[in-house]
GROMACS .gro file of N, CA and C in nm:
model
  282
    1MET      N    1  -0.517   1.159  -4.857
    1MET     CA    2  -0.468   1.185  -4.990
    1MET      C    3  -0.539   1.087  -5.083
    2LEU      N    4  -0.604   1.140  -5.182
    2LEU     CA    5  -0.678   1.060  -5.278
    2LEU      C    6  -0.628   1.094  -5.418
    3HIS      N    7  -0.592   0.993  -5.494
    3HIS     CA    8  -0.555   1.016  -5.633
    3HIS      C    9  -0.577   0.889  -5.714
    4ASN      N   10  -0.557   0.901  -5.844
    4ASN     CA   11  -0.581   0.784  -5.929
    4ASN      C   12  -0.452   0.738  -5.996
    5HIS      N   13  -0.455   0.614  -6.041
    5HIS     CA   14  -0.348   0.555  -6.121
    5HIS      C   15  -0.414   0.504  -6.248
    6PRO      N   16  -0.410   0.581  -6.355
    6PRO     CA   17  -0.477   0.541  -6.479
    6PRO      C   18  -0.429   0.407  -6.534
    7ALA      N   19  -0.303   0.372  -6.509
    7ALA     CA   20  -0.248   0.245  -6.559
    7ALA      C   21  -0.277   0.130  -6.463
    8SER      N   22  -0.352   0.157  -6.356
    8SER     CA   23  -0.390   0.056  -6.257
    8SER      C   24  -0.269  -0.009  -6.191
    9THR      N   25  -0.166   0.071  -6.163
    9THR     CA   26  -0.045   0.021  -6.099
    9THR      C   27  -0.054   0.035  -5.947
   10PRO      N   28   0.019  -0.048  -5.875
   10PRO     CA   29   0.021  -0.036  -5.728
   10PRO      C   30   0.085   0.096  -5.685
   11PRO      N   31   0.079   0.127  -5.557
   11PRO     CA   32   0.140   0.250  -5.508
   11PRO      C   33   0.288   0.256  -5.545
   12SER      N   34   0.330   0.375  -5.585
   12SER     CA   35   0.471   0.395  -5.621
   12SER      C   36   0.551   0.424  -5.495
   13ALA      N   37   0.683   0.420  -5.511
   13ALA     CA   38   0.770   0.459  -5.401
   13ALA      C   39   0.744   0.604  -5.362
   14THR      N   40   0.712   0.688  -5.459
   14THR     CA   41   0.679   0.828  -5.431
   14THR      C   42   0.554   0.837  -5.345
   15ASP      N   43   0.452   0.756  -5.376
   15ASP     CA   44   0.331   0.754  -5.295
   15ASP      C   45   0.363   0.719  -5.149
   16ILE      N   46   0.446   0.617  -5.132
   16ILE     CA   47   0.481   0.570  -4.998
   16ILE      C   48   0.566   0.673  -4.924
   17CYS      N   49   0.664   0.729  -4.994
   17CYS     CA   50   0.751   0.830  -4.931
   17CYS      C   51   0.674   0.956  -4.894
   18THR      N   52   0.577   0.995  -4.976
   18THR     CA   53   0.495   1.111  -4.944
   18THR      C   54   0.420   1.090  -4.813
   19LEU      N   55   0.367   0.971  -4.794
   19LEU     CA   56   0.300   0.941  -4.667
   19LEU      C   57   0.395   0.949  -4.550
   20ALA      N   58   0.517   0.902  -4.569
   20ALA     CA   59   0.615   0.902  -4.460
   20ALA      C   60   0.669   1.041  -4.429
   21GLU      N   61   0.678   1.127  -4.530
   21GLU     CA   62   0.743   1.257  -4.513
   21GLU      C   63   0.652   1.368  -4.462
   22HIS      N   64   0.523   1.355  -4.480
   22HIS     CA   65   0.433   1.467  -4.451
   22HIS      C   66   0.328   1.431  -4.346
   23GLU      N   67   0.323   1.510  -4.242
   23GLU     CA   68   0.223   1.486  -4.138
   23GLU      C   69   0.081   1.502  -4.190
   24TRP      N   70   0.062   1.592  -4.286
   24TRP     CA   71  -0.073   1.614  -4.340
   24TRP      C   72  -0.124   1.492  -4.417
   25ALA      N   73  -0.035   1.404  -4.457
   25ALA     CA   74  -0.075   1.284  -4.532
   25ALA      C   75  -0.094   1.169  -4.434
   26ARG      N   76  -0.208   1.164  -4.373
   26ARG     CA   77  -0.237   1.062  -4.272
   26ARG      C   78  -0.274   0.927  -4.333
   27ALA      N   79  -0.334   0.933  -4.451
   27ALA     CA   80  -0.377   0.810  -4.519
   27ALA      C   81  -0.380   0.837  -4.669
   28SER      N   82  -0.380   0.731  -4.745
   28SER     CA   83  -0.383   0.744  -4.890
   28SER      C   84  -0.479   0.642  -4.948
   29VAL      N   85  -0.551   0.685  -5.049
   29VAL     CA   86  -0.638   0.594  -5.125
   29VAL      C   87  -0.604   0.617  -5.271
   30ILE      N   88  -0.571   0.509  -5.338
   30ILE     CA   89  -0.537   0.516  -5.480
   30ILE      C   90  -0.641   0.436  -5.556
   31VAL      N   91  -0.713   0.504  -5.643
   31VAL     CA   92  -0.820   0.441  -5.721
   31VAL      C   93  -0.767   0.417  -5.862
   32CYS      N   94  -0.777   0.292  -5.905
   32CYS     CA   95  -0.726   0.254  -6.037
   32CYS      C   96  -0.841   0.240  -6.137
   33HIS      N   97  -0.807   0.255  -6.262
   33HIS     CA   98  -0.908   0.251  -6.367
   33HIS      C   99  -0.968   0.113  -6.386
   34ASP      N  100  -0.901   0.009  -6.337
   34ASP     CA  101  -0.958  -0.126  -6.346
   34ASP      C  102  -1.048  -0.159  -6.227
   35GLY      N  103  -1.070  -0.060  -6.138
   35GLY     CA  104  -1.156  -0.078  -6.022
   35GLY      C  105  -1.082  -0.115  -5.895
   36THR      N  106  -0.954  -0.145  -5.904
   36THR     CA  107  -0.874  -0.178  -5.786
   36THR      C  108  -0.854  -0.052  -5.702
   37ILE      N  109  -0.860  -0.070  -5.572
   37ILE     CA  110  -0.834   0.039  -5.479
   37ILE      C  111  -0.720  -0.005  -5.387
   38TYR      N  112  -0.617   0.079  -5.379
   38TYR     CA  113  -0.504   0.052  -5.291
   38TYR      C  114  -0.506   0.151  -5.176
   39SER      N  115  -0.471   0.102  -5.058
   39SER     CA  116  -0.460   0.187  -4.941
   39SER      C  117  -0.326   0.157  -4.872
   40PRO      N  118  -0.222   0.233  -4.907
   40PRO     CA  119  -0.092   0.210  -4.842
   40PRO      C  120  -0.087   0.272  -4.703
   41ARG      N  121  -0.013   0.208  -4.615
   41ARG     CA  122   0.011   0.259  -4.479
   41ARG      C  123   0.161   0.249  -4.452
   42VAL      N  124   0.219   0.356  -4.404
   42VAL     CA  125   0.360   0.355  -4.368
   42VAL      C  126   0.372   0.306  -4.223
   43LEU      N  127   0.455   0.206  -4.204
   43LEU     CA  128   0.475   0.149  -4.071
   43LEU      C  129   0.604   0.201  -4.007
   44ARG      N  130   0.699   0.242  -4.092
   44ARG     CA  131   0.828   0.291  -4.043
   44ARG      C  132   0.871   0.410  -4.129
   45ASP      N  133   0.897   0.522  -4.064
   45ASP     CA  134   0.934   0.644  -4.136
   45ASP      C  135   1.069   0.635  -4.206
   46ASP      N  136   1.153   0.539  -4.167
   46ASP     CA  137   1.284   0.528  -4.230
   46ASP      C  138   1.277   0.470  -4.371
   47VAL      N  139   1.157   0.450  -4.422
   47VAL     CA  140   1.140   0.403  -4.559
   47VAL      C  141   1.196   0.504  -4.659
   48VAL      N  142   1.188   0.632  -4.630
   48VAL     CA  143   1.239   0.736  -4.721
   48VAL      C  144   1.391   0.724  -4.731
   49GLN      N  145   1.457   0.712  -4.618
   49GLN     CA  146   1.602   0.695  -4.617
   49GLN      C  147   1.641   0.568  -4.692
   50ALA      N  148   1.569   0.461  -4.668
   50ALA     CA  149   1.598   0.333  -4.735
   50ALA      C  150   1.584   0.347  -4.887
   51TYR      N  151   1.479   0.413  -4.931
   51TYR     CA  152   1.457   0.432  -5.075
   51TYR      C  153   1.572   0.513  -5.135
   52ASN      N  154   1.611   0.621  -5.068
   52ASN     CA  155   1.722   0.704  -5.117
   52ASN      C  156   1.853   0.624  -5.122
   53GLU      N  157   1.874   0.538  -5.024
   53GLU     CA  158   1.995   0.455  -5.024
   53GLU      C  159   1.993   0.354  -5.139
   54VAL      N  160   1.877   0.300  -5.169
   54VAL     CA  161   1.865   0.207  -5.282
   54VAL      C  162   1.895   0.280  -5.412
   55ILE      N  163   1.842   0.400  -5.428
   55ILE     CA  164   1.870   0.479  -5.549
   55ILE      C  165   2.020   0.504  -5.561
   56GLU      N  166   2.084   0.545  -5.451
   56GLU     CA  167   2.228   0.569  -5.455
   56GLU      C  168   2.306   0.444  -5.492
   57ALA      N  169   2.267   0.329  -5.440
   57ALA     CA  170   2.336   0.204  -5.471
   57ALA      C  171   2.321   0.168  -5.619
   58ILE      N  172   2.201   0.189  -5.673
   58ILE     CA  173   2.179   0.160  -5.815
   58ILE      C  174   2.260   0.254  -5.902
   59GLU      N  175   2.261   0.382  -5.866
   59GLU     CA  176   2.339   0.480  -5.943
   59GLU      C  177   2.489   0.448  -5.937
   60ALA      N  178   2.537   0.401  -5.823
   60ALA     CA  179   2.678   0.366  -5.809
   60ALA      C  180   2.711   0.241  -5.891
   61ALA      N  181   2.619   0.145  -5.892
   61ALA     CA  182   2.642   0.020  -5.964
   61ALA      C  183   2.626   0.037  -6.115
   62CYS      N  184   2.544   0.131  -6.155
   62CYS     CA  185   2.515   0.153  -6.298
   62CYS      C  186   2.530   0.301  -6.331
   63PRO      N  187   2.653   0.353  -6.330
   63PRO     CA  188   2.672   0.498  -6.348
   63PRO      C  189   2.636   0.549  -6.487
   64ASN      N  190   2.623   0.462  -6.584
   64ASN     CA  191   2.595   0.506  -6.721
   64ASN      C  192   2.446   0.511  -6.754
   65VAL      N  193   2.361   0.478  -6.659
   65VAL     CA  194   2.218   0.484  -6.683
   65VAL      C  195   2.174   0.630  -6.674
   66ALA      N  196   2.133   0.683  -6.786
   66ALA     CA  197   2.096   0.825  -6.792
   66ALA      C  198   1.948   0.848  -6.763
   67ASP      N  199   1.867   0.746  -6.778
   67ASP     CA  200   1.723   0.761  -6.761
   67ASP      C  201   1.686   0.750  -6.613
   68ARG      N  202   1.654   0.863  -6.552
   68ARG     CA  203   1.619   0.867  -6.409
   68ARG      C  204   1.498   0.780  -6.379
   69ALA      N  205   1.403   0.774  -6.469
   69ALA     CA  206   1.283   0.691  -6.449
   69ALA      C  207   1.321   0.543  -6.438
   70GLU      N  208   1.420   0.502  -6.513
   70GLU     CA  209   1.466   0.363  -6.507
   70GLU      C  210   1.528   0.333  -6.370
   71VAL      N  211   1.607   0.425  -6.320
   71VAL     CA  212   1.670   0.410  -6.188
   71VAL      C  213   1.562   0.404  -6.080
   72GLU      N  214   1.465   0.494  -6.087
   72GLU     CA  215   1.358   0.498  -5.986
   72GLU      C  216   1.272   0.372  -5.990
   73LYS      N  217   1.246   0.319  -6.109
   73LYS     CA  218   1.168   0.195  -6.119
   73LYS      C  219   1.244   0.078  -6.058
   74ALA      N  220   1.374   0.069  -6.086
   74ALA     CA  221   1.457  -0.036  -6.027
   74ALA      C  222   1.461  -0.022  -5.876
   75ALA      N  223   1.473   0.102  -5.826
   75ALA     CA  224   1.475   0.126  -5.682
   75ALA      C  225   1.341   0.090  -5.618
   76GLN      N  226   1.234   0.122  -5.685
   76GLN     CA  227   1.101   0.086  -5.633
   76GLN      C  228   1.087  -0.065  -5.624
   77ASN      N  229   1.130  -0.137  -5.726
   77ASN     CA  230   1.123  -0.283  -5.723
   77ASN      C  231   1.203  -0.339  -5.607
   78GLU      N  232   1.322  -0.284  -5.585
   78GLU     CA  233   1.406  -0.328  -5.473
   78GLU      C  234   1.342  -0.294  -5.339
   79LEU      N  235   1.282  -0.176  -5.329
   79LEU     CA  236   1.214  -0.137  -5.205
   79LEU      C  237   1.101  -0.233  -5.173
   80TYR      N  238   1.021  -0.267  -5.272
   80TYR     CA  239   0.913  -0.364  -5.252
   80TYR      C  240   0.968  -0.499  -5.207
   81ARG      N  241   1.080  -0.542  -5.270
   81ARG     CA  242   1.140  -0.671  -5.235
   81ARG      C  243   1.190  -0.669  -5.091
   82GLU      N  244   1.262  -0.565  -5.054
   82GLU     CA  245   1.316  -0.554  -4.918
   82GLU      C  246   1.205  -0.537  -4.814
   83ASN      N  247   1.093  -0.479  -4.854
   83ASN     CA  248   0.982  -0.457  -4.762
   83ASN      C  249   0.925  -0.588  -4.708
   84GLU      N  250   0.940  -0.696  -4.782
   84GLU     CA  251   0.891  -0.826  -4.735
   84GLU      C  252   0.954  -0.862  -4.600
   85ALA      N  253   1.079  -0.824  -4.579
   85ALA     CA  254   1.147  -0.854  -4.453
   85ALA      C  255   1.143  -0.737  -4.355
   86THR      N  256   1.156  -0.615  -4.405
   86THR     CA  257   1.169  -0.499  -4.317
   86THR      C  258   1.037  -0.441  -4.269
   87LYS      N  259   0.932  -0.463  -4.346
   87LYS     CA  260   0.798  -0.413  -4.309
   87LYS      C  261   0.794  -0.261  -4.290
   88TRP      N  262   0.846  -0.187  -4.389
   88TRP     CA  263   0.838  -0.042  -4.386
   88TRP      C  264   0.696   0.006  -4.409
   89PHE      N  265   0.623  -0.067  -4.494
   89PHE     CA  266   0.487  -0.026  -4.529
   89PHE      C  267   0.401  -0.149  -4.556
   90LYS      N  268   0.272  -0.123  -4.554
   90LYS     CA  269   0.174  -0.226  -4.584
   90LYS      C  270   0.077  -0.169  -4.686
   91ILE      N  271   0.042  -0.250  -4.783
   91ILE     CA  272  -0.052  -0.204  -4.884
   91ILE      C  273  -0.173  -0.297  -4.884
   92ILE      N  274  -0.287  -0.238  -4.862
   92ILE     CA  275  -0.414  -0.313  -4.867
   92ILE      C  276  -0.472  -0.294  -5.006
   93ARG      N  277  -0.507  -0.403  -5.070
   93ARG     CA  278  -0.566  -0.399  -5.205
   93ARG      C  279  -0.710  -0.447  -5.194
   94ARG      N  280  -0.799  -0.367  -5.252
   94ARG     CA  281  -0.941  -0.404  -5.250
   94ARG      C  282  -0.993  -0.411  -5.392
   0.00000   0.00000   0.00000
């Protein structure tokens, strides 16, 4: 899977979950406009379940947040933080 990130951002939770959910997605290369290249690898398929659980926890804690993008960004940040210990995925930056 090859795609670009015009804002030169690291792989999103969606990028990581897509790798975990689909057999056809064996590898991913994300090319950024600043020249950075990211290559995420999923190490544990339960990353999708973990991400969904984080979203549910955020929605339960903040039921008045109407902006889904805000919830997903907060969940992505938490997923990255928890990944330091759980090792669901690895991201190589070049």
